[in-house]
Structures are given as structure tokens and as C-alpha cells.
mmCIF file of C-alpha atoms and ligand atoms in Angstrom:
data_model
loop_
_atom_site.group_PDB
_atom_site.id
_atom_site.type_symbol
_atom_site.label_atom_id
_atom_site.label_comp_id
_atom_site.label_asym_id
_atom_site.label_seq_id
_atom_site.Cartn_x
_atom_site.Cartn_y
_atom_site.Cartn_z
ATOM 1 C CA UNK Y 1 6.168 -14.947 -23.653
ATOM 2 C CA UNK Y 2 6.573 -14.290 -19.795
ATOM 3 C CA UNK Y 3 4.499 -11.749 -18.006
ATOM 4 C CA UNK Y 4 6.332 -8.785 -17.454
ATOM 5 C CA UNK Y 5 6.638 -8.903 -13.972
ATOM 6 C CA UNK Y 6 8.340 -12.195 -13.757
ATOM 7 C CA UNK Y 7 11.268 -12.344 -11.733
ATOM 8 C CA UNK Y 8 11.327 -8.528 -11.385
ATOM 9 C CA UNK Y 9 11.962 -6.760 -7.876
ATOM 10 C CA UNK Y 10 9.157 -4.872 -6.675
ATOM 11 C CA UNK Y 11 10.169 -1.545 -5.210
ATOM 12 C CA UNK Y 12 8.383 1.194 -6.330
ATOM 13 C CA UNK Y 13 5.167 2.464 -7.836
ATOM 14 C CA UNK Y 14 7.232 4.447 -10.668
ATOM 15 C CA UNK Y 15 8.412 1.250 -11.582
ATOM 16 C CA UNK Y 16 5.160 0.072 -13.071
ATOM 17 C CA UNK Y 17 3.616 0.478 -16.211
ATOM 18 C CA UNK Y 18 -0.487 1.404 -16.474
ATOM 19 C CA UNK Y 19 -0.446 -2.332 -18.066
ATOM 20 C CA UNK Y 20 1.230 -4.169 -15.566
ATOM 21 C CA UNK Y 21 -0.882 -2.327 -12.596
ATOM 22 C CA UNK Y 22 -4.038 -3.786 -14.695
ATOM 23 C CA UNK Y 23 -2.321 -7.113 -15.292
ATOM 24 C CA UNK Y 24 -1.866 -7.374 -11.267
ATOM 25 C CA UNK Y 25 -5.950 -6.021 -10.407
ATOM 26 C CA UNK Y 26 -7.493 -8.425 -13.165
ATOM 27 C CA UNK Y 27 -5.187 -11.166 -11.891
ATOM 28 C CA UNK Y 28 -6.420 -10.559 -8.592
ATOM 29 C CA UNK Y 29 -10.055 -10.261 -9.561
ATOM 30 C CA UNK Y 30 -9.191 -13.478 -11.330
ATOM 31 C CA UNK Y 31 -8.225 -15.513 -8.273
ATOM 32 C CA UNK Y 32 -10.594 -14.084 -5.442
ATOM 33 C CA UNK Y 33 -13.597 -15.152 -7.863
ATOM 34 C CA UNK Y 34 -11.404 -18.823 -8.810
ATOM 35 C CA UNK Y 35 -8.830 -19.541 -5.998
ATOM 36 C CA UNK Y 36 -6.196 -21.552 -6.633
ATOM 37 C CA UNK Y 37 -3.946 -23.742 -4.597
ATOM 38 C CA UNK Y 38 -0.876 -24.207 -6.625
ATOM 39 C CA UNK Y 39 0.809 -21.325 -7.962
ATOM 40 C CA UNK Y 40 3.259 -21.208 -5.576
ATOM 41 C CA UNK Y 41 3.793 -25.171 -5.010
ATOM 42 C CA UNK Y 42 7.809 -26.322 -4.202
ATOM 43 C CA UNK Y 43 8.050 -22.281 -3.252
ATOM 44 C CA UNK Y 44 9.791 -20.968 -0.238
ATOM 45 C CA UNK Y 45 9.593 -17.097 0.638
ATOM 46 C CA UNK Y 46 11.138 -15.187 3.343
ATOM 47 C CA UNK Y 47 8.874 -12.316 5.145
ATOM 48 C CA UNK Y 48 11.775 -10.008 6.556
ATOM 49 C CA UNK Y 49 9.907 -7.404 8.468
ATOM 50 C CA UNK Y 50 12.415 -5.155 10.418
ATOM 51 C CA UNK Y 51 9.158 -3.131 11.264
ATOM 52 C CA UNK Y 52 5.821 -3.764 12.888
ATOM 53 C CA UNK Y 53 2.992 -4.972 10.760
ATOM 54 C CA UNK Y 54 -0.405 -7.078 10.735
ATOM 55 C CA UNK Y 55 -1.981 -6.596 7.498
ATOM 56 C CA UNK Y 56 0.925 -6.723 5.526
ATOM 57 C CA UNK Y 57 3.011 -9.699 6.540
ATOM 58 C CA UNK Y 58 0.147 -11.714 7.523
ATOM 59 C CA UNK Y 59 -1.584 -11.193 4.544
ATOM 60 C CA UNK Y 60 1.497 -12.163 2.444
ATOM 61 C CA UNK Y 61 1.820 -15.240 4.485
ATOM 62 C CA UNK Y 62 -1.793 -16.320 4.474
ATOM 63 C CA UNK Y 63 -1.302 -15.235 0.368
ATOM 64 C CA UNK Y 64 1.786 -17.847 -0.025
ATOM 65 C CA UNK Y 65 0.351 -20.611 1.830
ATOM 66 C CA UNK Y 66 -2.686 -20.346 0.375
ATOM 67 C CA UNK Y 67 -0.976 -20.923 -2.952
ATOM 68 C CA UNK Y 68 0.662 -23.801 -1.546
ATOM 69 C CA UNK Y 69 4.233 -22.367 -1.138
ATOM 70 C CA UNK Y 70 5.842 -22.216 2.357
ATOM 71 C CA UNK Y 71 7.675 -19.041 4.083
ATOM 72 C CA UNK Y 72 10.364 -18.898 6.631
ATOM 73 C CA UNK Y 73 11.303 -15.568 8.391
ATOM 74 C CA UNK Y 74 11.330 -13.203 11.230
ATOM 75 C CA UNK Y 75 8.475 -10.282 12.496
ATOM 76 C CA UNK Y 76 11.305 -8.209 14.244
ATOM 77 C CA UNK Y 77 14.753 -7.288 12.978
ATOM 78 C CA UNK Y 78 16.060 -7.418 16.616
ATOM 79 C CA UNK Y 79 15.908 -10.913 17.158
ATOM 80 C CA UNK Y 80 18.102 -11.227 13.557
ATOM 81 C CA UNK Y 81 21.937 -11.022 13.355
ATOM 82 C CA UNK Y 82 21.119 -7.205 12.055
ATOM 83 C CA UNK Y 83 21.389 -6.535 16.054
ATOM 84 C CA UNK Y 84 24.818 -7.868 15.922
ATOM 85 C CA UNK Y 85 25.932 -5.169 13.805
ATOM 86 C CA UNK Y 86 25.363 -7.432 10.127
ATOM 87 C CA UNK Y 87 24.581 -5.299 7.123
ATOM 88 C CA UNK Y 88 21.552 -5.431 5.741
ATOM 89 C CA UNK Y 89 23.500 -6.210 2.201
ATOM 90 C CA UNK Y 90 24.973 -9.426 4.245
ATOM 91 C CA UNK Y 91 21.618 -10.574 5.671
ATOM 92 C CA UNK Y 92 19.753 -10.259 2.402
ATOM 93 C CA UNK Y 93 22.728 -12.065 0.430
ATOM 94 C CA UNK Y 94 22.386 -15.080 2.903
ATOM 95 C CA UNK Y 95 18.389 -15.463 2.861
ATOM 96 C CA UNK Y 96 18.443 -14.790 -1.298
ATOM 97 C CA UNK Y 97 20.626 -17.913 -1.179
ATOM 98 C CA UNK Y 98 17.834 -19.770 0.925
ATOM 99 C CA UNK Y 99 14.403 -18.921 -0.609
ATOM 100 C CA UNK Y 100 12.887 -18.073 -3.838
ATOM 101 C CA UNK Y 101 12.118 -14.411 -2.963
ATOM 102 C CA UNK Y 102 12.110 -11.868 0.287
ATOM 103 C CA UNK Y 103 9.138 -9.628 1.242
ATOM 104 C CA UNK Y 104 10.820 -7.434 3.355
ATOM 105 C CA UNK Y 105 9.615 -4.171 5.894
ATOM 106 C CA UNK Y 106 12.115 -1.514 6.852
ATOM 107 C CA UNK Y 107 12.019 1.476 8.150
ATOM 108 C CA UNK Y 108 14.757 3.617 6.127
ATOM 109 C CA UNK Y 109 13.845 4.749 3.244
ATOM 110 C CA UNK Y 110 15.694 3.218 -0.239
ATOM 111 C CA UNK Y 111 16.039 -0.215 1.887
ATOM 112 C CA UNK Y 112 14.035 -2.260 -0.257
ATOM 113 C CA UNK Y 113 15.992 -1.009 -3.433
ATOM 114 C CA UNK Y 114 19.338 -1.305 -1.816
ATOM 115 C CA UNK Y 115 18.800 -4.945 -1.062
ATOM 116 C CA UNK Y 116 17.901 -4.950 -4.511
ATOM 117 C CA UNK Y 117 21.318 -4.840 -5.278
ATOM 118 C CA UNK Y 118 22.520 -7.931 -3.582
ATOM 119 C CA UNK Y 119 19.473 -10.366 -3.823
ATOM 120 C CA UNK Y 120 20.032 -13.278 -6.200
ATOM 121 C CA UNK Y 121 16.008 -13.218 -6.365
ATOM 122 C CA UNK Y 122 13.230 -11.006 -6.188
ATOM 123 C CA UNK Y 123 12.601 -8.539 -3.899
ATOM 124 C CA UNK Y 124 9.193 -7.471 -2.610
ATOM 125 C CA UNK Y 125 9.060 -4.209 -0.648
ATOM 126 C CA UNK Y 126 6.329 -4.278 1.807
ATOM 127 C CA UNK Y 127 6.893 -0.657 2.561
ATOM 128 C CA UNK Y 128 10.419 1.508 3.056
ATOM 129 C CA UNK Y 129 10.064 4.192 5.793
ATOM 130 C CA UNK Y 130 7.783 7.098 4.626
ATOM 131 C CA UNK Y 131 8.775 6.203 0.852
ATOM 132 C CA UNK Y 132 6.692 3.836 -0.831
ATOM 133 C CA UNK Y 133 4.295 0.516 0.057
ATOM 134 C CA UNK Y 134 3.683 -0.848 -3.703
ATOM 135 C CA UNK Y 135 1.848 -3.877 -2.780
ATOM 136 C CA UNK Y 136 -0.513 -2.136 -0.908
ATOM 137 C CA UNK Y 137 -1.126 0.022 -4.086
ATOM 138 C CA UNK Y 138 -2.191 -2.631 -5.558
ATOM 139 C CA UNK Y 139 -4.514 -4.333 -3.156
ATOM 140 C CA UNK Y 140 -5.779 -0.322 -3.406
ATOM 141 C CA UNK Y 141 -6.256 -0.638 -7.020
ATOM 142 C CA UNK Y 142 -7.955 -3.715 -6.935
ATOM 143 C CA UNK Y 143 -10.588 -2.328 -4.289
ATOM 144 C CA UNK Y 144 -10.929 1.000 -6.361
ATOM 145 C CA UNK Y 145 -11.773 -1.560 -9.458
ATOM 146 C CA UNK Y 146 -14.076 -3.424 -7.483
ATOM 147 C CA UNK Y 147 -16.034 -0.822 -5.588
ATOM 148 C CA UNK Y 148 -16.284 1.396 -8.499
ATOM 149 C CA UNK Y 149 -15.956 -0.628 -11.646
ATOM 150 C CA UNK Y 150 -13.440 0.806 -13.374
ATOM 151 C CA UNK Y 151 -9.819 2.835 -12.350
ATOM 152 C CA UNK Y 152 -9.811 5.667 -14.457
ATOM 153 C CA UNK Y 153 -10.884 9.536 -13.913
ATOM 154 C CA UNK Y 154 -11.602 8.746 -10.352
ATOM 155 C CA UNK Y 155 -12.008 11.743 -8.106
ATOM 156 C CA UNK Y 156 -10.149 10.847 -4.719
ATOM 157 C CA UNK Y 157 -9.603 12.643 -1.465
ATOM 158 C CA UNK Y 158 -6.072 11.939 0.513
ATOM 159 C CA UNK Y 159 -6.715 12.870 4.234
ATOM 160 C CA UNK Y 160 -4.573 13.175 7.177
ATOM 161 C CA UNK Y 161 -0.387 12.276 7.080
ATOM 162 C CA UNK Y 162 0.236 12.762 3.587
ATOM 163 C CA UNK Y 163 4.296 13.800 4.523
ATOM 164 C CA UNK Y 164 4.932 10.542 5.875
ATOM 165 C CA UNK Y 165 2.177 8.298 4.544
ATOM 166 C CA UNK Y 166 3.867 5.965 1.931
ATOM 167 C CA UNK Y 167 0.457 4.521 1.635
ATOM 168 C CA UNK Y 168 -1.063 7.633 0.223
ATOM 169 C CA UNK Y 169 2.575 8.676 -1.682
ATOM 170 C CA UNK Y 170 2.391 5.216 -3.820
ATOM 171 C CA UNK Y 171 -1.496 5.373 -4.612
ATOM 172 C CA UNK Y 172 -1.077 9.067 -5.975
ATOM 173 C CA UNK Y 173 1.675 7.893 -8.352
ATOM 174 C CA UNK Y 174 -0.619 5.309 -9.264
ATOM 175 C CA UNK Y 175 -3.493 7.245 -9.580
ATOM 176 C CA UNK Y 176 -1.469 9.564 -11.885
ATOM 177 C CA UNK Y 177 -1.312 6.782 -14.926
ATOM 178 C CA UNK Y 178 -5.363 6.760 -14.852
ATOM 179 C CA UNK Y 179 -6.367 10.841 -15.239
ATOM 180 C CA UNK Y 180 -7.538 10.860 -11.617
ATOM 181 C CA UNK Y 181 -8.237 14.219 -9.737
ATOM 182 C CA UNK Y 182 -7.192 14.576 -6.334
ATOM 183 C CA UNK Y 183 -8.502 16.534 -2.979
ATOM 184 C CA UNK Y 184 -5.729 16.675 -0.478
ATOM 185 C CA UNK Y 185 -6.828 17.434 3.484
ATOM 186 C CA UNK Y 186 -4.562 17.106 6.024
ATOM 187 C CA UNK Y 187 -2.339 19.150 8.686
ATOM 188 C CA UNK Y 188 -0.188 22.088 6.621
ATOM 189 C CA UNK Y 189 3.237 20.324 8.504
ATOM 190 C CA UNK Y 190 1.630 17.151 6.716
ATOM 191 C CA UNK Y 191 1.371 18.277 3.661
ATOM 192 C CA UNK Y 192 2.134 16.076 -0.012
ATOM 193 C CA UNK Y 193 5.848 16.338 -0.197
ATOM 194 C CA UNK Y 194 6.922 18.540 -2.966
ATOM 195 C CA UNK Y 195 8.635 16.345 -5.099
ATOM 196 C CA UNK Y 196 4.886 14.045 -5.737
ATOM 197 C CA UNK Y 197 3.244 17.624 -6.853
ATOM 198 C CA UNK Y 198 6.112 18.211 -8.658
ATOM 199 C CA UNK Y 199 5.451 14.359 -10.172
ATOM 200 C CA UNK Y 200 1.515 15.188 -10.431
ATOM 201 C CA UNK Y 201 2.260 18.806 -12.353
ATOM 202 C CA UNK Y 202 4.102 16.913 -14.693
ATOM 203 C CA UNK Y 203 1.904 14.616 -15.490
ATOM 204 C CA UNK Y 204 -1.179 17.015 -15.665
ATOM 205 C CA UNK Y 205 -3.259 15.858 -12.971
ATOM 206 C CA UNK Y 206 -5.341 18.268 -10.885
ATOM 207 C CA UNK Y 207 -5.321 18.603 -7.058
ATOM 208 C CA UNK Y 208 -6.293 21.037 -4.869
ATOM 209 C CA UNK Y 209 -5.702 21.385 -1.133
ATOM 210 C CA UNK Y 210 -9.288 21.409 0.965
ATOM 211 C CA UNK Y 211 -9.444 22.531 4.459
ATOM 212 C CA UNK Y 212 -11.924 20.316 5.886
ATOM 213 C CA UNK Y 213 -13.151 16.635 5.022
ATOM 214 C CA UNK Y 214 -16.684 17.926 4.833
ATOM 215 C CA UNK Y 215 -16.218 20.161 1.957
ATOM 216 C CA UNK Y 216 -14.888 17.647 -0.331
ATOM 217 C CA UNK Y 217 -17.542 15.045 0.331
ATOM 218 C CA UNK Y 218 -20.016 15.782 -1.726
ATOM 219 C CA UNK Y 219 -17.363 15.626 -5.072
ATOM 220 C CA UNK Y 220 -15.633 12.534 -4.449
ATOM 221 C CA UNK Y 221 -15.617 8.736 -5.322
ATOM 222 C CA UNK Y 222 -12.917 7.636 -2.948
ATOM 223 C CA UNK Y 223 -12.215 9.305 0.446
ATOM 224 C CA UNK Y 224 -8.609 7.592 1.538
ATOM 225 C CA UNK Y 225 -8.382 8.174 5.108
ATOM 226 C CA UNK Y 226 -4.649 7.675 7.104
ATOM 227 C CA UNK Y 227 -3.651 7.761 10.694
ATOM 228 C CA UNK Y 228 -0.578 9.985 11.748
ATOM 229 C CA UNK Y 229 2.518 8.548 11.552
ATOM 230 C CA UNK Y 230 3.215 9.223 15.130
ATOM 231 C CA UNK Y 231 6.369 6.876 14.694
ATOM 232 C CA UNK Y 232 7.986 9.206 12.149
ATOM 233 C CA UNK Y 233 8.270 12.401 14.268
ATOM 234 C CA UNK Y 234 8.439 14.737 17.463
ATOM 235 C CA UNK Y 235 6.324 13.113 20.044
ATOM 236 C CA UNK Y 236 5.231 16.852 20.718
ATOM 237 C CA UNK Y 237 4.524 17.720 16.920
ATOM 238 C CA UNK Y 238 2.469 14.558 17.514
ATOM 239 C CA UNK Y 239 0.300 16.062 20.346
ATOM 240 C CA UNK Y 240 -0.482 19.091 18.063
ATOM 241 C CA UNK Y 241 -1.752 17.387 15.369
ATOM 242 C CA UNK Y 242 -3.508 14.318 16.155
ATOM 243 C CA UNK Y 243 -7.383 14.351 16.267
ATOM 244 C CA UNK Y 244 -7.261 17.221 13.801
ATOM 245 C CA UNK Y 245 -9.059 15.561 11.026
ATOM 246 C CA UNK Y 246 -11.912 12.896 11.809
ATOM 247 C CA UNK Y 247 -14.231 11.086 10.289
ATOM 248 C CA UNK Y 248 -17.906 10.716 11.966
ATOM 249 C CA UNK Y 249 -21.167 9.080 10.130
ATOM 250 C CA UNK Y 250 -22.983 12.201 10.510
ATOM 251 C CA UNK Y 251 -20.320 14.179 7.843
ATOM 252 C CA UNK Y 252 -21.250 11.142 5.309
ATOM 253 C CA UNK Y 253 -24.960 13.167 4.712
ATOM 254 C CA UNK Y 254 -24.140 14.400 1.168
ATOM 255 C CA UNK Y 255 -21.673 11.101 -0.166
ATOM 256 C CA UNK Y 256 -22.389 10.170 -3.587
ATOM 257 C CA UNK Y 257 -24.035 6.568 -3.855
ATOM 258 C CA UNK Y 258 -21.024 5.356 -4.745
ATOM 259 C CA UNK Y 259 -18.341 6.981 -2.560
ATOM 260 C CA UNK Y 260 -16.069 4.709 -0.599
ATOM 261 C CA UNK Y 261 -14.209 5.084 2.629
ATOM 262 C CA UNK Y 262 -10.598 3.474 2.337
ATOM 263 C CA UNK Y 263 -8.032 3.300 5.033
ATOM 264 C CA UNK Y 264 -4.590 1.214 4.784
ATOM 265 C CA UNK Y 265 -5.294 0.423 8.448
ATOM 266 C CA UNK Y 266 -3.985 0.120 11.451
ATOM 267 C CA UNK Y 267 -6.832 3.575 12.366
ATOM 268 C CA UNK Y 268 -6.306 5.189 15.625
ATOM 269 C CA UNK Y 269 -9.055 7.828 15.945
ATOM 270 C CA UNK Y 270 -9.461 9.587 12.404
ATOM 271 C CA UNK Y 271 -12.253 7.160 11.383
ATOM 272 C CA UNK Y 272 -15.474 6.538 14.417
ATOM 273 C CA UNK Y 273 -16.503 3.674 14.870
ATOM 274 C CA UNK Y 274 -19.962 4.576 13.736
ATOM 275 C CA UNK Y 275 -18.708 4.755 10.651
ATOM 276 C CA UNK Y 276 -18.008 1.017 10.381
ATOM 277 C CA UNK Y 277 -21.654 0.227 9.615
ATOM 278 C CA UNK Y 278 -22.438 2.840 7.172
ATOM 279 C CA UNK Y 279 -22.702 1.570 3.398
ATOM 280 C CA UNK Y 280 -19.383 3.743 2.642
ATOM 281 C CA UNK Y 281 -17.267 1.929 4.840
ATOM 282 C CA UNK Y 282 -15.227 -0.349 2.931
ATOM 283 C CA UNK Y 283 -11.518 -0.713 4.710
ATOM 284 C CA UNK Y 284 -12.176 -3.723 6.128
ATOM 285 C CA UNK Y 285 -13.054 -5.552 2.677
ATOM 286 C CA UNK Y 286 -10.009 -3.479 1.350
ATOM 287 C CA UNK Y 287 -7.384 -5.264 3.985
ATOM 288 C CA UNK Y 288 -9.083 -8.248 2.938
ATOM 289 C CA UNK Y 289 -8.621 -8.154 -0.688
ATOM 290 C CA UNK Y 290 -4.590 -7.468 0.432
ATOM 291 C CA UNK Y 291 -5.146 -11.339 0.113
ATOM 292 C CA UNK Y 292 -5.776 -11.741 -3.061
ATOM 293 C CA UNK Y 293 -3.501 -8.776 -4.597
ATOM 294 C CA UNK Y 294 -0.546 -9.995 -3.378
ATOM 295 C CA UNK Y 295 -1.273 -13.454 -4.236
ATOM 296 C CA UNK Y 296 -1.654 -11.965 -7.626
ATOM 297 C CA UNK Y 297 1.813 -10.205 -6.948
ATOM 298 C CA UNK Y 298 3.732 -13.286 -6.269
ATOM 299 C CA UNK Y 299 2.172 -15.715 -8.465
ATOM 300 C CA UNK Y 300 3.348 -13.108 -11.448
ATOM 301 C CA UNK Y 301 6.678 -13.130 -10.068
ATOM 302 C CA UNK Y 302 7.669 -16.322 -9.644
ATOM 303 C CA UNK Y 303 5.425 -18.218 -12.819
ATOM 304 C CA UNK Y 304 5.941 -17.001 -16.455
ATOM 305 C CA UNK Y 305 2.459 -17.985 -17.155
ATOM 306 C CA UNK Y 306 -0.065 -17.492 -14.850
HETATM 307 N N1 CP Q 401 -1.585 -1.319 5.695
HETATM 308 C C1 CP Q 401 -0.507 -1.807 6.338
HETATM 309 O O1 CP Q 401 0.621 -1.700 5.876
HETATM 310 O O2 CP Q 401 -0.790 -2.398 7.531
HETATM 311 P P1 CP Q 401 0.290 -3.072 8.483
HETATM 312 O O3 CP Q 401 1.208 -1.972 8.953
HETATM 313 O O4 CP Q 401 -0.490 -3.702 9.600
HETATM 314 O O5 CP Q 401 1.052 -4.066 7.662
#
């Protein structure tokens, strides 16, 4: 029987079982402990990123090749025919008929599930505006599973752009299927959108909104950091609200043992850099293991078996 994520599109969080999230993290686990070199031979992929990244494309493309697959692509939209005025409909029609699936960055919202609709193969969103970033999710859940050993009733604080932070939007959803409890810190004209409490009441999950980082500290396993998304908003709303909530070593005093500091990276200034070397520092290993989750990602998607 295929897996059940072969030859789907990956769009969304919502769009995932609990089962299929664990089939992705112990697939992962799987190949960062036994690497392979040949789950994506005689492959071609397209990275489309109409958005700046680092972690994300390059990790997709280090992910392919090390799988033995090639990619072709572009790292900015306005060196592509899209400057011309071609719809993004037309350009993924033409590289669907070139490659065997398209990772693709764009900044509006519902992209990656409107070229969905006109891709003869799989599409992989590497994150749509302030909507979702699924495949960071995962490379999330597989950190959470490594640093902590397991993925349910985890106890996790959200701080800093949680309006705009698709990072932090996806993970909650995600969260959601495993009985997790959330602490949510962040700017009041940041706040969760209203629609992912609306989501979380549903589903019966507890959160609570804290007004500092160091009072949830002391209660939590996970403390997901995020930068601002200065690129989403007034450059003046910007100057109000950055630097509000930072993270210094000395506020780490009362961490549990076991508490880990995650960021989806790029930081600006909401993590020191004295945090870095304490033992709770762990964002570096988690853009690291991007690697290996989406290398679990593809290979699901294009191989029955894996
Ligand atoms: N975490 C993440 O999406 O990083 P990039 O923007 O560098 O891809």
C-alpha cells in the first residue's frame, strides 16, 4: 500500500493527520541516524521562491541532492517571467510540465494552494505570506521529538509576532492533534489571530496569554521564540514594537532541565547572543534537522515505499 502522503500537495498543517505528522518525524529520525543517497535518484525538483529565504530553500536543496535527485529553479521571482506580467497559474503549469515537483515561497497568502490547482505534480509550500510554513512544522516536530522524547502534552510558549508568524500559526495547529498547552507572549497588535483560538477552543486545548517571557519560564518545555515580521507591516508600527520582548541568559535561572529554546530563524534581536551557549539553546540544531525533515517530506512524496 502507498504511504499516505505520496503524490499529495503539501499546503497546510490542517491537511495532516496526527499519523502522517508521526510518519514524517520517525521518517526523519530514521534517515538522520541512516542517511541515504537514493531516494530521490532520476528526480528533478524546482525551488520557486518568489520570497527571500536561507534555511528553507537551501535546506530543501541540500535535502534533494543529498538524496541524489537534482533541482532547477530561481531564489527571486523578479528575475522570472512573473515580472512580465505571467500568472502565477501559467508559470506553475510550465515548470509542473518540467520537474517532478515545485517547492515554492510566496508572499500572498493561498499561493501555494492556488498553484495547487494547476500543477500536474506535487506541490510543496515552503511558506504563503503570514498563512502557513508546513515543512517547517515538521522539522519543528521532529526537534520537539528529539529534544524531549516524545510530542504529546507538551507545554509550549509562542513569543513575539504571533499575527503574522506562519511559523508559530502552523506549529499551534500541529500542536493541537497532541493535547499540548500553550503560553502565548507577544505585543497585544501581535496577538494569535482569532480564527487559530477559535481552531484551539474547538479542539479543547488550553492557552493563556502571559505578559512577560519570565513568568512563563519556569512552566514550560518549549519556549518558541520569533522575530517581528517587519516585512508584513507599517514601518512605524514596526518602530513601536520591536525590542519589546527579549530573550537574555540571565531570564533562563528557573528553566526546567529539559526546556528548549526554538526559533525558526532568521533572529534579529529577540534572542542575545549569550544565549547561544546556554544548554537551552537549541535553534541552531533545529535549522539543522530542516535537513533531514524535509528529506523525509520529499522522499514520502515522490516513493510509495520508503
Ligand atoms: N525558517 C525559515 O523559514 O527561514 P528562511 O526564511 O531563511 O527560509
Amino acid at each position: 500500500m502507498p504511504n499516505p502522503l505520496y503524490r499529495k500537495h503539501i499546503i497546510s498543517i490542517p491537511d495532516f493527520t496526527r499519523e502522517e505528522l508521526e510518519l514524517v518525524v520517525q521518517t526523519a529520525a530514521q534517515l538522520k541516524a541512516s542517511p541515504r543517497s537514493d531516494l530521490l535518484k532520476d528526480r528533478l525538483l524546482a525551488t520557486c521562491f518568489f520570497e527571500p529565504s536561507t534555511r528553507t530553500r537551501l535546506s530543501f536543496e541540500t535535502a534533494v541532492q543529498r538524496l541524489g535527485g537534482n533541482v532547477i529553479g530561481f531564489a527571486d521571482g523578479a528575475n522570472t517571467s512573473a515580472k512580465k506580467g505571467e500568472t502565477l497559474a501559467d508559470t506553475v503549469r510550465i515548470i509542473s510540465s518540467y520537474t517532478d515537483a515545485i517547492i515554492m515561497r510566496h508572499p500572498k497568502e493561498g499561493a501555494a494552494r492556488v498553484a495547487s490547482e494547476f500543477s500536474t505534480v506535487p506541490i510543496i509550500n515552503g511558506g504563503d505570506g503570514a498563512n502557513q510554513h508546513p515543512s517547517q512544522t515538521l522539522l519543528d516536530l521532529f526537534t520537539l521529538q528529539e529534544t524531549q522524547g516524545r510530542l504529546d502534552n507538551l507545554t509550549v510558549a509562542f513569543v513575539g509576532d504571533l499575527k503574522y508568524g506562519r511559523t508559530v500559526h502552523s506549529l499551534a495547529q500541529a500542536l493541537s492533534l497532541f493535547g499540548a498547552k500553550f503560553y502565548f507572549v507577544g505585543p497585544e497588535a501581535l496577538a494569535m489571530p482569532d480564527y487559530l483560538c477559535e481552531e484551539l477552543d474547538e479542539r479543547g486545548i488550553s492557552y493563556s496569554i502571559a505578559a512577560t517571557i519570565e513568568e512563563v519560564i519556569p512552566h514550560i518545555d518549549i519556549l518558541y521564540m520569533t522575530r517581528v515580521q517587519r516585512e508584513r507591516f507599517d514601518e512605524a508600527e514596526y518602530k513601536k514594537i520591536q525590542g519589546q520582548f527579549v530573550l537574555r541568559a540571565d531570564m533562563l535561572r528557573s528553566a526546567r532541565p529539559n526546556m528548549k529554546i526554538l526559533h525558526p530563524l532568521p533572529r534579529v534581536d529577540e534572542i542575545t547572543t549569550d544565549v547561544d551557549a546556554t544548554p537551552h539553546a537549541y535553534y541552531f540544531e533545529q535549522a539543522k534537522n530542516g535537513v533531514y525533515a524535509r528529506q523525509a517530506l520529499l522522499s514520502l512524496v515522490l516513493n510509495e515505499t520508503v
